[in-house]
């Protein structure tokens, strides 16, 4: 391999390795995503062949013309030339139809195969996901109403078990997309849509709303945490329990600030008077990795900035600014930080 070809290969390999990671179609974590990846490579391969073919044909035409720089077009082409050219164009048109038809058939086969994975979801874990401008509401239903769990923007799933999402939207159309696990599925207000997938290895996979849904569409992310079944069961048990009681006087004052500032009109904290439904449930807020649908890491500093001035980090979101005095804010942070 020449030095140039070696450099080109290194560059291509480097570019594609950048495509692996926590939010990539090229790093599938389950069978549905693996089918989509296979189809991606088929399209990439066929497109590369077509690109090489067209480029070679163009270079040949340029080279051919340069062999005869002063040649004039012939007024009467030799007999048979038009016919030959017609045959070449006809063959290329037929080839194009065959290639595009083949890709269409492969797309259909991929779609059917992914749908077939979902057919045997008898023991699938059902999770309801509701899209809001601009966050994700997540429900883990249970036949016993007291065992329902509600969270937001972070979905935990057990490794090796099929998950069936029931998708709905509260306001406008959103689209659920976690590239490492499955294809996109629209969430449409008033219409139940489903998406089934399975994670075969543990990991944290980043998802993103994939349908333009307003000003902060780009900051409507989510995390899917795939973990061993025992860890998942422990997590779900924690989510089902009501919020931790304030452990000291400071957290007690923080809860009082939370209730006095009417946070509970929009947010719920199970076990307190706060039962709002129009914003993320905060019962186990401190256990989540991010704030504001992955827009910010979940640290006390970011949480403080978010409470005081949420419009700077995510302009247009529905949370108003809060003019808290520093002591109240400290107490409130102590309380929210205890909600594990
Ligand atoms: Cu929700 Cu874009």
Coordinates of C-alpha atoms and ligand atoms in Angstrom, one line a residue:
X1 CA 0.0 0.0 0.0
X2 CA 1.4 3.4 -0.9
X3 CA 1.9 6.1 1.7
X4 CA -1.0 8.1 0.3
X5 CA -3.4 5.1 0.3
X6 CA -2.3 4.2 3.8
X7 CA -3.0 7.8 5.0
X8 CA -6.4 7.7 3.3
X9 CA -7.3 4.4 4.9
X10 CA -6.1 5.7 8.4
X11 CA -8.3 8.8 7.9
X12 CA -11.4 6.7 6.9
X13 CA -10.9 4.3 9.8
X14 CA -10.5 7.3 12.2
X15 CA -13.6 9.0 10.9
X16 CA -15.7 5.8 11.2
X17 CA -14.3 5.0 14.7
X18 CA -15.6 8.5 15.7
X19 CA -19.0 7.1 14.7
X20 CA -19.0 4.6 17.4
X21 CA -20.1 5.5 20.9
X22 CA -23.1 6.3 23.1
X23 CA -25.3 7.7 20.3
X24 CA -24.5 5.9 17.1
X25 CA -26.2 3.6 14.5
X26 CA -22.8 2.1 13.9
X27 CA -22.4 0.7 17.4
X28 CA -25.6 -1.4 17.8
X29 CA -26.3 -2.8 21.3
X30 CA -29.2 -5.1 20.3
X31 CA -30.7 -7.2 17.4
X32 CA -33.0 -4.5 16.0
X33 CA -30.2 -1.9 15.9
X34 CA -27.8 -4.5 14.3
X35 CA -30.3 -5.0 11.4
X36 CA -30.4 -1.2 10.9
X37 CA -26.6 -1.1 11.0
X38 CA -26.4 -3.9 8.3
X39 CA -28.7 -1.9 6.1
X40 CA -26.6 1.2 6.7
X41 CA -23.5 -0.6 5.5
X42 CA -25.3 -1.9 2.4
X43 CA -26.3 1.6 1.4
X44 CA -22.8 3.0 2.2
X45 CA -21.2 0.2 0.1
X46 CA -23.5 0.5 -2.9
X47 CA -23.2 4.3 -2.8
X48 CA -19.4 4.1 -2.7
X49 CA -19.4 1.8 -5.7
X50 CA -21.7 4.2 -7.7
X51 CA -19.5 7.1 -6.7
X52 CA -16.3 5.4 -7.9
X53 CA -18.0 4.3 -11.1
X54 CA -19.4 7.8 -11.9
X55 CA -16.0 9.4 -11.1
X56 CA -14.1 7.0 -13.3
X57 CA -16.5 7.6 -16.2
X58 CA -16.2 11.4 -15.8
X59 CA -12.3 11.2 -15.7
X60 CA -12.4 9.0 -18.8
X61 CA -14.6 11.5 -20.6
X62 CA -12.2 14.4 -19.7
X63 CA -9.1 12.3 -20.6
X64 CA -10.7 11.3 -23.9
X65 CA -11.5 14.9 -24.8
X66 CA -8.0 16.1 -24.0
X67 CA -6.6 13.6 -26.5
X68 CA -8.2 15.6 -29.3
X69 CA -8.1 19.3 -28.1
X70 CA -9.1 20.8 -31.4
X71 CA -11.5 18.2 -32.8
X72 CA -14.7 19.7 -34.1
X73 CA -18.0 17.8 -33.6
X74 CA -18.7 15.8 -36.8
X75 CA -21.8 17.1 -38.7
X76 CA -22.7 13.5 -39.7
X77 CA -21.8 10.9 -37.1
X78 CA -20.7 7.5 -38.5
X79 CA -23.6 5.1 -39.0
X80 CA -24.4 3.0 -35.8
X81 CA -22.9 5.5 -33.4
X82 CA -26.3 7.0 -32.2
X83 CA -27.6 3.4 -31.8
X84 CA -24.6 2.4 -29.7
X85 CA -24.9 5.5 -27.5
X86 CA -28.6 4.8 -27.0
X87 CA -27.8 1.2 -25.9
X88 CA -25.3 2.5 -23.3
X89 CA -27.7 5.0 -21.9
X90 CA -30.5 2.4 -21.8
X91 CA -28.2 -0.1 -20.0
X92 CA -27.3 2.5 -17.4
X93 CA -30.9 3.5 -16.8
X94 CA -31.8 -0.2 -16.3
X95 CA -28.8 -0.6 -13.9
X96 CA -30.0 2.4 -11.9
X97 CA -33.5 1.0 -11.6
X98 CA -32.1 -2.4 -10.5
X99 CA -29.8 -0.8 -7.8
X100 CA -32.6 1.4 -6.4
X101 CA -35.1 -1.4 -6.6
X102 CA -32.6 -3.7 -4.7
X103 CA -32.1 -1.1 -2.0
X104 CA -35.9 -0.7 -1.7
X105 CA -36.3 -4.4 -1.3
X106 CA -33.5 -4.5 1.3
X107 CA -35.2 -1.7 3.2
X108 CA -38.5 -3.6 3.2
X109 CA -36.8 -6.8 4.4
X110 CA -35.0 -4.9 7.2
X111 CA -38.4 -3.4 8.3
X112 CA -40.1 -6.8 8.3
X113 CA -37.2 -8.4 10.2
X114 CA -37.3 -5.7 12.9
X115 CA -41.1 -6.1 13.2
X116 CA -40.7 -9.8 13.6
X117 CA -38.3 -9.3 16.6
X118 CA -41.2 -7.6 18.3
X119 CA -43.7 -10.4 17.6
X120 CA -42.6 -12.6 20.6
X121 CA -42.8 -9.9 23.2
X122 CA -45.0 -12.0 25.6
X123 CA -42.7 -11.2 28.6
X124 CA -41.6 -7.8 27.3
X125 CA -41.2 -5.0 29.8
X126 CA -43.8 -2.4 29.1
X127 CA -42.8 1.3 29.5
X128 CA -45.0 4.2 28.7
X129 CA -43.2 7.3 27.3
X130 CA -44.9 10.6 26.8
X131 CA -43.3 13.4 24.8
X132 CA -43.6 17.0 26.0
X133 CA -42.1 20.2 24.9
X134 CA -39.2 19.5 25.7
X135 CA -38.8 16.5 27.9
X136 CA -39.8 12.9 28.3
X137 CA -42.3 11.6 30.8
X138 CA -41.7 7.9 31.7
X139 CA -44.1 5.5 33.4
X140 CA -43.4 1.9 34.6
X141 CA -46.9 0.5 34.9
X142 CA -47.8 -2.3 37.4
X143 CA -51.1 -4.1 38.0
X144 CA -50.9 -2.8 41.6
X145 CA -51.5 1.0 41.4
X146 CA -49.2 1.7 44.4
X147 CA -46.3 0.1 42.5
X148 CA -46.3 2.5 39.5
X149 CA -43.1 4.4 39.0
X150 CA -42.8 7.7 37.3
X151 CA -39.6 9.3 36.2
X152 CA -38.4 11.6 33.4
X153 CA -35.7 11.8 30.7
X154 CA -33.9 8.7 31.8
X155 CA -35.2 5.2 31.0
X156 CA -33.7 2.2 32.8
X157 CA -34.0 -1.2 31.1
X158 CA -32.7 -4.7 32.0
X159 CA -30.1 -6.2 29.6
X160 CA -31.3 -9.2 27.6
X161 CA -35.1 -8.6 28.0
X162 CA -37.3 -7.2 25.2
X163 CA -38.7 -3.8 26.0
X164 CA -42.0 -2.6 24.5
X165 CA -42.4 1.2 24.6
X166 CA -45.9 2.6 24.4
X167 CA -45.4 6.1 22.9
X168 CA -47.7 9.1 23.1
X169 CA -47.3 12.8 22.9
X170 CA -48.8 15.5 25.1
X171 CA -48.6 18.5 22.8
X172 CA -47.0 18.2 19.3
X173 CA -45.4 15.4 17.4
X174 CA -42.0 14.2 18.8
X175 CA -39.9 11.3 17.7
X176 CA -38.1 8.8 19.9
X177 CA -34.7 7.8 18.7
X178 CA -32.0 5.9 20.5
X179 CA -29.6 5.0 17.6
X180 CA -27.7 2.2 19.5
X181 CA -31.0 0.4 20.2
X182 CA -33.7 1.0 17.5
X183 CA -34.9 3.1 14.7
X184 CA -37.0 6.2 15.0
X185 CA -40.7 6.1 16.1
X186 CA -42.9 9.2 16.0
X187 CA -45.0 10.1 19.1
X188 CA -48.3 11.5 17.9
X189 CA -50.8 13.2 20.2
X190 CA -53.9 11.0 20.7
X191 CA -52.4 8.0 18.9
X192 CA -50.7 5.0 20.5
X193 CA -47.5 4.0 18.8
X194 CA -45.2 1.2 19.8
X195 CA -41.5 0.4 19.7
X196 CA -39.8 -2.8 20.7
X197 CA -36.1 -3.3 21.2
X198 CA -33.6 -5.2 23.3
X199 CA -30.2 -4.3 24.7
X200 CA -27.8 -7.2 24.8
X201 CA -25.1 -5.4 26.7
X202 CA -25.0 -2.9 29.5
X203 CA -24.4 0.7 28.8
X204 CA -25.7 4.3 28.8
X205 CA -27.1 5.2 25.4
X206 CA -28.1 8.7 24.4
X207 CA -31.3 9.3 22.6
X208 CA -32.7 12.4 21.0
X209 CA -36.0 13.7 19.8
X210 CA -35.9 13.3 16.0
X211 CA -38.9 15.3 14.9
X212 CA -38.7 19.1 15.0
X213 CA -41.0 20.1 17.8
X214 CA -40.3 23.7 18.6
X215 CA -37.6 26.0 19.9
X216 CA -35.8 23.5 22.2
X217 CA -36.1 20.4 20.0
X218 CA -32.4 20.1 19.9
X219 CA -32.3 20.0 23.7
X220 CA -34.8 17.2 24.0
X221 CA -32.5 14.4 24.8
X222 CA -32.8 11.3 26.9
X223 CA -30.7 8.5 28.3
X224 CA -31.4 4.8 28.2
X225 CA -29.5 3.0 30.9
X226 CA -29.2 -0.7 30.2
X227 CA -28.1 -2.6 33.3
X228 CA -28.0 -6.2 34.6
X229 CA -31.5 -7.5 35.6
X230 CA -30.7 -7.4 39.4
X231 CA -29.5 -3.8 39.2
X232 CA -32.6 -2.9 37.2
X233 CA -34.9 -4.5 39.7
X234 CA -33.2 -2.6 42.5
X235 CA -33.5 0.7 40.6
X236 CA -37.2 0.1 39.9
X237 CA -37.9 -0.7 43.5
X238 CA -36.3 2.6 44.5
X239 CA -38.4 4.5 41.9
X240 CA -41.6 3.0 43.3
X241 CA -40.9 4.2 46.8
X242 CA -42.0 7.7 47.8
X243 CA -39.5 10.5 48.3
X244 CA -37.0 10.3 51.1
X245 CA -38.2 12.3 54.2
X246 CA -36.0 15.3 55.0
X247 CA -33.1 14.0 57.1
X248 CA -32.2 17.3 58.9
X249 CA -33.4 20.8 59.6
X250 CA -31.9 22.2 56.4
X251 CA -33.6 19.7 54.1
X252 CA -36.8 20.3 56.1
X253 CA -36.5 24.1 55.3
X254 CA -35.7 23.1 51.7
X255 CA -39.0 21.2 51.4
X256 CA -40.8 24.2 52.9
X257 CA -39.3 26.5 50.3
X258 CA -40.2 24.0 47.6
X259 CA -43.9 24.0 48.7
X260 CA -44.1 27.7 49.5
X261 CA -42.7 28.6 46.0
X262 CA -45.5 26.6 44.4
X263 CA -43.0 24.2 42.7
X264 CA -45.7 21.5 43.3
X265 CA -48.1 23.2 40.8
X266 CA -46.0 21.7 38.0
X267 CA -43.7 19.1 39.6
X268 CA -44.6 16.1 41.7
X269 CA -42.7 14.7 44.7
X270 CA -44.4 11.6 45.8
X271 CA -45.2 11.6 49.5
X272 CA -45.4 15.4 49.8
X273 CA -48.2 17.7 48.8
X274 CA -46.5 18.4 45.4
X275 CA -48.5 16.6 42.7
X276 CA -48.1 18.7 39.6
X277 CA -48.2 16.8 36.3
X278 CA -47.0 19.3 33.7
X279 CA -43.3 19.1 34.5
X280 CA -40.9 16.2 35.3
X281 CA -41.6 14.2 38.5
X282 CA -38.8 15.0 41.0
X283 CA -39.4 12.2 43.5
X284 CA -35.9 10.7 42.7
X285 CA -34.3 13.7 40.9
X286 CA -30.9 13.3 42.6
X287 CA -30.6 9.7 41.2
X288 CA -30.7 11.0 37.6
X289 CA -27.6 11.8 35.6
X290 CA -28.8 15.0 33.8
X291 CA -31.1 17.9 34.2
X292 CA -33.4 19.5 31.6
X293 CA -33.6 16.5 29.3
X294 CA -29.8 16.0 29.1
X295 CA -29.1 19.7 28.5
X296 CA -27.1 19.9 31.8
X297 CA -25.2 17.5 34.0
X298 CA -27.0 16.9 37.3
X299 CA -24.7 18.8 39.7
X300 CA -25.7 21.2 42.6
X301 CA -24.2 24.1 40.6
X302 CA -26.1 23.4 37.5
X303 CA -29.3 22.7 39.5
X304 CA -28.9 26.1 41.2
X305 CA -28.4 27.9 37.9
X306 CA -31.4 26.0 36.4
X307 CA -33.8 26.9 39.3
X308 CA -32.8 30.6 39.4
X309 CA -32.6 31.2 35.6
X310 CA -33.8 28.2 33.5
X311 CA -34.3 30.5 30.4
X312 CA -30.5 30.9 29.8
X313 CA -29.7 27.2 29.6
X314 CA -32.8 26.4 27.6
X315 CA -34.6 29.5 26.3
X316 CA -38.3 29.0 25.7
X317 CA -38.8 26.1 28.1
X318 CA -41.9 26.3 30.4
X319 CA -40.1 26.8 33.7
X320 CA -40.2 30.4 35.0
X321 CA -37.1 32.0 36.8
X322 CA -37.1 32.0 40.6
X323 CA -35.8 34.9 42.5
X324 CA -34.7 33.0 45.7
X325 CA -32.6 34.5 48.4
X326 CA -29.3 32.6 48.8
X327 CA -30.1 30.9 52.1
X328 CA -33.4 29.6 50.7
X329 CA -31.7 28.4 47.5
X330 CA -29.1 26.5 49.6
X331 CA -31.8 24.8 51.6
X332 CA -33.7 23.9 48.5
X333 CA -30.6 22.4 46.9
X334 CA -30.0 20.4 50.1
X335 CA -33.5 19.0 49.9
X336 CA -33.5 18.2 46.2
X337 CA -30.0 16.6 46.5
X338 CA -31.5 14.2 49.1
X339 CA -34.1 12.9 46.6
X340 CA -32.3 9.8 45.5
Ligands
LIG1 CU1 -39.5 16.8 20.7 CU2 -38.2 17.4 18.8

